[in-house]
PDB file of C-alpha atoms in Angstrom:
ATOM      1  CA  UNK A 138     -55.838 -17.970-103.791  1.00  0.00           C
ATOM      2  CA  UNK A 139     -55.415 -15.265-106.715  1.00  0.00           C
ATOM      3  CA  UNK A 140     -56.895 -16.736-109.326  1.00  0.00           C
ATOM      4  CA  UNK A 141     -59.678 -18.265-107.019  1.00  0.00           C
ATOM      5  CA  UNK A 142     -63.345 -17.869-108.092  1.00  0.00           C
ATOM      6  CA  UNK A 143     -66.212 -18.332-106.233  1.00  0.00           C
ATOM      7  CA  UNK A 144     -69.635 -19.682-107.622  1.00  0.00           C
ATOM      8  CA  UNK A 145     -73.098 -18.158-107.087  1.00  0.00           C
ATOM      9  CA  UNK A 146     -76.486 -19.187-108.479  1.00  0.00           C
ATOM     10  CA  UNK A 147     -77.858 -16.070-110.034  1.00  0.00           C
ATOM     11  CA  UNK A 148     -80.810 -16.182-107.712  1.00  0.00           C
ATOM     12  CA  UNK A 149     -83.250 -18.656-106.038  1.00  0.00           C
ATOM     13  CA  UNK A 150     -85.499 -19.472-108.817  1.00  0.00           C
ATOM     14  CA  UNK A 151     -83.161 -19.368-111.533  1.00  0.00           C
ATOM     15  CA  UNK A 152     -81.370 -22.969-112.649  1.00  0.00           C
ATOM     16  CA  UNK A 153     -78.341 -23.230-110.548  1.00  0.00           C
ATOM     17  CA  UNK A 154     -75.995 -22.434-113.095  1.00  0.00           C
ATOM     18  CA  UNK A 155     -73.061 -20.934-111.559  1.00  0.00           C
ATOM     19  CA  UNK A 156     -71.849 -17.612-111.838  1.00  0.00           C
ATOM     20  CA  UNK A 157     -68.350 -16.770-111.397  1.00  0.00           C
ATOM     21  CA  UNK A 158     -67.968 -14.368-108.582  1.00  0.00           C
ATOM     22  CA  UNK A 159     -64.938 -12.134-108.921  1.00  0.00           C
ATOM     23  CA  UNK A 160     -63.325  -9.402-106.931  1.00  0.00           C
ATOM     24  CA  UNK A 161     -61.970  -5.728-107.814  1.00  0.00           C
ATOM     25  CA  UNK A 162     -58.594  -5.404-109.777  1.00  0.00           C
ATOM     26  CA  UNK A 163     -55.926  -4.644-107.812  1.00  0.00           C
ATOM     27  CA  UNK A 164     -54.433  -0.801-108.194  1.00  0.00           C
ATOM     28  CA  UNK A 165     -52.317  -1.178-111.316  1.00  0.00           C
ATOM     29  CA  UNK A 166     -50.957   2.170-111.557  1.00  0.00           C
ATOM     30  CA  UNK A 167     -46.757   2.324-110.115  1.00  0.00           C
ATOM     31  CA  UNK A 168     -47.017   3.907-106.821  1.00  0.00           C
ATOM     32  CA  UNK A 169     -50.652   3.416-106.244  1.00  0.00           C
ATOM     33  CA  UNK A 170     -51.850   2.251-102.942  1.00  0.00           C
ATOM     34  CA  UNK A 171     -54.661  -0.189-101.868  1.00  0.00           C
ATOM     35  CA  UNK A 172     -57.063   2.149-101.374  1.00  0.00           C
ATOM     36  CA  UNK A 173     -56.486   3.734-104.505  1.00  0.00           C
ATOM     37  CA  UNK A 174     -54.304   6.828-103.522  1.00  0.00           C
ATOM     38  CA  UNK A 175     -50.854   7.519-104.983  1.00  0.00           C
ATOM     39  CA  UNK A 176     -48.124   7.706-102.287  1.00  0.00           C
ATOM     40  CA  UNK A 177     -48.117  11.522-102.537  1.00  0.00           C
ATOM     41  CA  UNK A 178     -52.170  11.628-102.137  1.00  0.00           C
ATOM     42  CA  UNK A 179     -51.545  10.216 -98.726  1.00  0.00           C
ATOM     43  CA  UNK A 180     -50.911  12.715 -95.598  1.00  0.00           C
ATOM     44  CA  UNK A 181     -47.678  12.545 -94.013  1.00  0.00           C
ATOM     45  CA  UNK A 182     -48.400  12.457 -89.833  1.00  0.00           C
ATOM     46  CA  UNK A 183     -45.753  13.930 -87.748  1.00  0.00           C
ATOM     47  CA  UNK A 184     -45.811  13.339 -84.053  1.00  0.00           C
ATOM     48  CA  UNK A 185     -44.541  15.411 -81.107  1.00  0.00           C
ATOM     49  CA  UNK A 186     -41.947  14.777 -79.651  1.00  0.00           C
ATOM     50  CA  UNK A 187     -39.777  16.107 -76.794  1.00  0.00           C
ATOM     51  CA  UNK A 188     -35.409  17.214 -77.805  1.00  0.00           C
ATOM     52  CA  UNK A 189     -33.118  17.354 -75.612  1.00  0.00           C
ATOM     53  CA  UNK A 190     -30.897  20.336 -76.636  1.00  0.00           C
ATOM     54  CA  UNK A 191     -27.488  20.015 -75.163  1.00  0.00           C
ATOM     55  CA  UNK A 192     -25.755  23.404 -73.818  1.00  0.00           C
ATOM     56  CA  UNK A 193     -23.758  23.915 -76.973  1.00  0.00           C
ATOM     57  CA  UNK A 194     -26.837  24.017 -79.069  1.00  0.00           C
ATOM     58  CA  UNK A 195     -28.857  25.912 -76.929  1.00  0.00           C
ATOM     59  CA  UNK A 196     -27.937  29.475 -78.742  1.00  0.00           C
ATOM     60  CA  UNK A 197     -30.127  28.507 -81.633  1.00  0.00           C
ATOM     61  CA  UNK A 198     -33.186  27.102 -79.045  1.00  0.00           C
ATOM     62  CA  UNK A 199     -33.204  30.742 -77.315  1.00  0.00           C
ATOM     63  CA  UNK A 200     -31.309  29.080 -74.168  1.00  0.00           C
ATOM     64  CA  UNK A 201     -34.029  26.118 -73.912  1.00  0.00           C
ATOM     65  CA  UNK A 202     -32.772  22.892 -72.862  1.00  0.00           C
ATOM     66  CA  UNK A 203     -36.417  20.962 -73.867  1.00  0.00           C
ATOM     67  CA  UNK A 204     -38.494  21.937 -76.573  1.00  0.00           C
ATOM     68  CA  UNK A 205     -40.978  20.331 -78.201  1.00  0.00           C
ATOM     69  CA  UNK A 206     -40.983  19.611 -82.307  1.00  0.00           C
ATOM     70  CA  UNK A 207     -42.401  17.085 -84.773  1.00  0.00           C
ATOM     71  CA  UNK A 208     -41.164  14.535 -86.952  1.00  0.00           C
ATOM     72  CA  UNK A 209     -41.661  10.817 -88.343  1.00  0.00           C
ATOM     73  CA  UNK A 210     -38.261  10.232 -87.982  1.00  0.00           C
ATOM     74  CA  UNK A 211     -35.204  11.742 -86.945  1.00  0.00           C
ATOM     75  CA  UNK A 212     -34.534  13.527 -90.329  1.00  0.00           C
ATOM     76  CA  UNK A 213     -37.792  14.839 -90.461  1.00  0.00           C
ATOM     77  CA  UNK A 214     -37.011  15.907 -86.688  1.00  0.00           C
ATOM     78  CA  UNK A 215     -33.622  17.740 -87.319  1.00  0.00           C
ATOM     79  CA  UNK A 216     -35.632  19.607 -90.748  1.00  0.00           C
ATOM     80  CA  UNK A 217     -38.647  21.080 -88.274  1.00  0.00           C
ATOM     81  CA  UNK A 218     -35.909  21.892 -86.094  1.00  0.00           C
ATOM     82  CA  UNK A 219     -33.884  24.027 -88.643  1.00  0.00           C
ATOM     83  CA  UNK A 220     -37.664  25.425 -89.506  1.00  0.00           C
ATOM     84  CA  UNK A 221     -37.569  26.531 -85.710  1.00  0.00           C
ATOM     85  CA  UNK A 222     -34.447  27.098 -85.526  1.00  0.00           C
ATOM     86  CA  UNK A 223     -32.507  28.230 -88.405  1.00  0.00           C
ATOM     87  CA  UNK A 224     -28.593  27.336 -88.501  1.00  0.00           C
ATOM     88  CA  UNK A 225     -29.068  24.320 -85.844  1.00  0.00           C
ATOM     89  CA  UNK A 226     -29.284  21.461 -88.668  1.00  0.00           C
ATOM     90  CA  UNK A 227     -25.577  22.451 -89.848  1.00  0.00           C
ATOM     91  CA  UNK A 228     -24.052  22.217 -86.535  1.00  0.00           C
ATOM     92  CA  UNK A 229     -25.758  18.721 -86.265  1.00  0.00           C
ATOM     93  CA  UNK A 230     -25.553  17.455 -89.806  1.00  0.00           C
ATOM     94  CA  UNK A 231     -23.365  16.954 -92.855  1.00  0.00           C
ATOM     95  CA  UNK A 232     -23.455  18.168 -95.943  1.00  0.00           C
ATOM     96  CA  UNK A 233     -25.730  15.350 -97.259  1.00  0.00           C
ATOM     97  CA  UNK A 234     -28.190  15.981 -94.648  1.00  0.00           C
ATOM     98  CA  UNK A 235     -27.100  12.896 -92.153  1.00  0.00           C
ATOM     99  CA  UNK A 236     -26.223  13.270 -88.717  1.00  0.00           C
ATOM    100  CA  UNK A 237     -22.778  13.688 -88.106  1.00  0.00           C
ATOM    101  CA  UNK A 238     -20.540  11.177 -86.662  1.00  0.00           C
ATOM    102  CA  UNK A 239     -19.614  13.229 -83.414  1.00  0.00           C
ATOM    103  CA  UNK A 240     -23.380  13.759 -82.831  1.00  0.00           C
ATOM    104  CA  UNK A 241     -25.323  10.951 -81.295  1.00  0.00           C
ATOM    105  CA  UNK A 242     -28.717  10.568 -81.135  1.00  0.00           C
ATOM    106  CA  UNK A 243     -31.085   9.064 -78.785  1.00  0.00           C
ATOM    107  CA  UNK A 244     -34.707   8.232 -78.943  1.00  0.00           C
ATOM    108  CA  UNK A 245     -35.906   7.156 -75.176  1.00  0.00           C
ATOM    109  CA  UNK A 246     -32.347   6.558 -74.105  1.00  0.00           C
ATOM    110  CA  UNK A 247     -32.160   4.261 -76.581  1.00  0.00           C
ATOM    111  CA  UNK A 248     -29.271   4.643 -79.576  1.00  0.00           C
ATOM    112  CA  UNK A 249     -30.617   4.953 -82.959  1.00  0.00           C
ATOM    113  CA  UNK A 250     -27.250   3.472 -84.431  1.00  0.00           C
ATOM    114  CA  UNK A 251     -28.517   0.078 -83.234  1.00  0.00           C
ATOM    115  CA  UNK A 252     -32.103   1.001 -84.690  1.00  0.00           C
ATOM    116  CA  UNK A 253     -32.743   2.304 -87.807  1.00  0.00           C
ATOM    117  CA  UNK A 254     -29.921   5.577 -87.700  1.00  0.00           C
ATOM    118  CA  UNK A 255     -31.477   8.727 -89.253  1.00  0.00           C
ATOM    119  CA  UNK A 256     -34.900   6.872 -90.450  1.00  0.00           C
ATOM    120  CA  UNK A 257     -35.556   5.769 -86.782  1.00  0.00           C
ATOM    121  CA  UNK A 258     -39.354   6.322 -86.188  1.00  0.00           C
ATOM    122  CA  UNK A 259     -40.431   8.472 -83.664  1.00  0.00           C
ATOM    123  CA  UNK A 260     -43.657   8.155 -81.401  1.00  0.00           C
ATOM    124  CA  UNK A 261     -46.246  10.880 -80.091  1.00  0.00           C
ATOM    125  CA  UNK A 262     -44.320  11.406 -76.535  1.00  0.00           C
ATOM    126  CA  UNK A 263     -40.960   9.727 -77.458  1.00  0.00           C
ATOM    127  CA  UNK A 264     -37.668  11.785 -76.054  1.00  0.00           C
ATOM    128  CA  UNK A 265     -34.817  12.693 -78.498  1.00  0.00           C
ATOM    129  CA  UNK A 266     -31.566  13.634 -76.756  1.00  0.00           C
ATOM    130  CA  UNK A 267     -29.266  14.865 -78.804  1.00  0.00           C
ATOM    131  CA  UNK A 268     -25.391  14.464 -77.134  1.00  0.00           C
ATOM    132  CA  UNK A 269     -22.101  15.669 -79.144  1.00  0.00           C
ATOM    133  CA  UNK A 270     -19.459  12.819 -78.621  1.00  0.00           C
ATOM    134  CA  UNK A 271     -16.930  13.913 -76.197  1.00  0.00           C
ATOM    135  CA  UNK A 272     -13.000  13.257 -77.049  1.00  0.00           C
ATOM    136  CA  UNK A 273     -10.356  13.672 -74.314  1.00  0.00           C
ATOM    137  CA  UNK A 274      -7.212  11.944 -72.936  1.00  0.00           C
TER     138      UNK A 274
END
């Protein structure tokens, strides 16, 4: 239905000779949205959420086991958190800025390596535990 036009008579009295009826062009520009803001016109939202701070961790948090940050996702998370709490993102992430593999994440009890891993979308009121892996013998 893209090339579709509709036909209108110019107006009551006129002869009906049809008019072709057409709609806006679509954004054109790379990177432009419907609405006719670029991707970086467009506010980013974060949401609060509730972290779970194991013990380990709890140096940087000032002792506190539940605090309360924002983020879209869990790397936007774990960067307010560094923000809040400057040196905590190296203990929990790589060089590369990815959680690290002894670190596990959990949004709502749930694992985000069966979601979406670090891009895992958090929700006003979701709960992020964070739990270092545990090896033993």
């Amino acid at each position: 239905m893209k090339d579709a036009k509709f036909l209108i008579p110019h107006s009551h009295t006129d002869s009906p000779t049809p008019q072709p009826l057409t709609h806006p062009p679509a954004p054109s520009q790379e990177g432009e949205s419907k609405r006719g803001r670029t991707n970086h016109e467009q506010q980013i939202i974060q949401m609060p959420v509730t972290v779970l701070i194991p013990t380990p961790l709890q140096k940087f948090t000032n002792n506190e086991a539940k605090i309360d940050s924002n983020g879209g996702n869990i790397i936007e998370l774990i960067d307010a958190l560094e923000t809040s709490y400057p040196g905590i993102k190296e203990k929990i992430c790589d060089e590369s800025g990815k959680p690290r593999r002894f670190v596990n994440f959990y949004v709502n009890s749930e694992d985000i390596r069966f979601m979406d891993n670090e891009n895992t979308a958090l929700s006003d009121g979701d709960e992020v535990s964070i739990v270092p892996a545990v090896a033993g013998g």
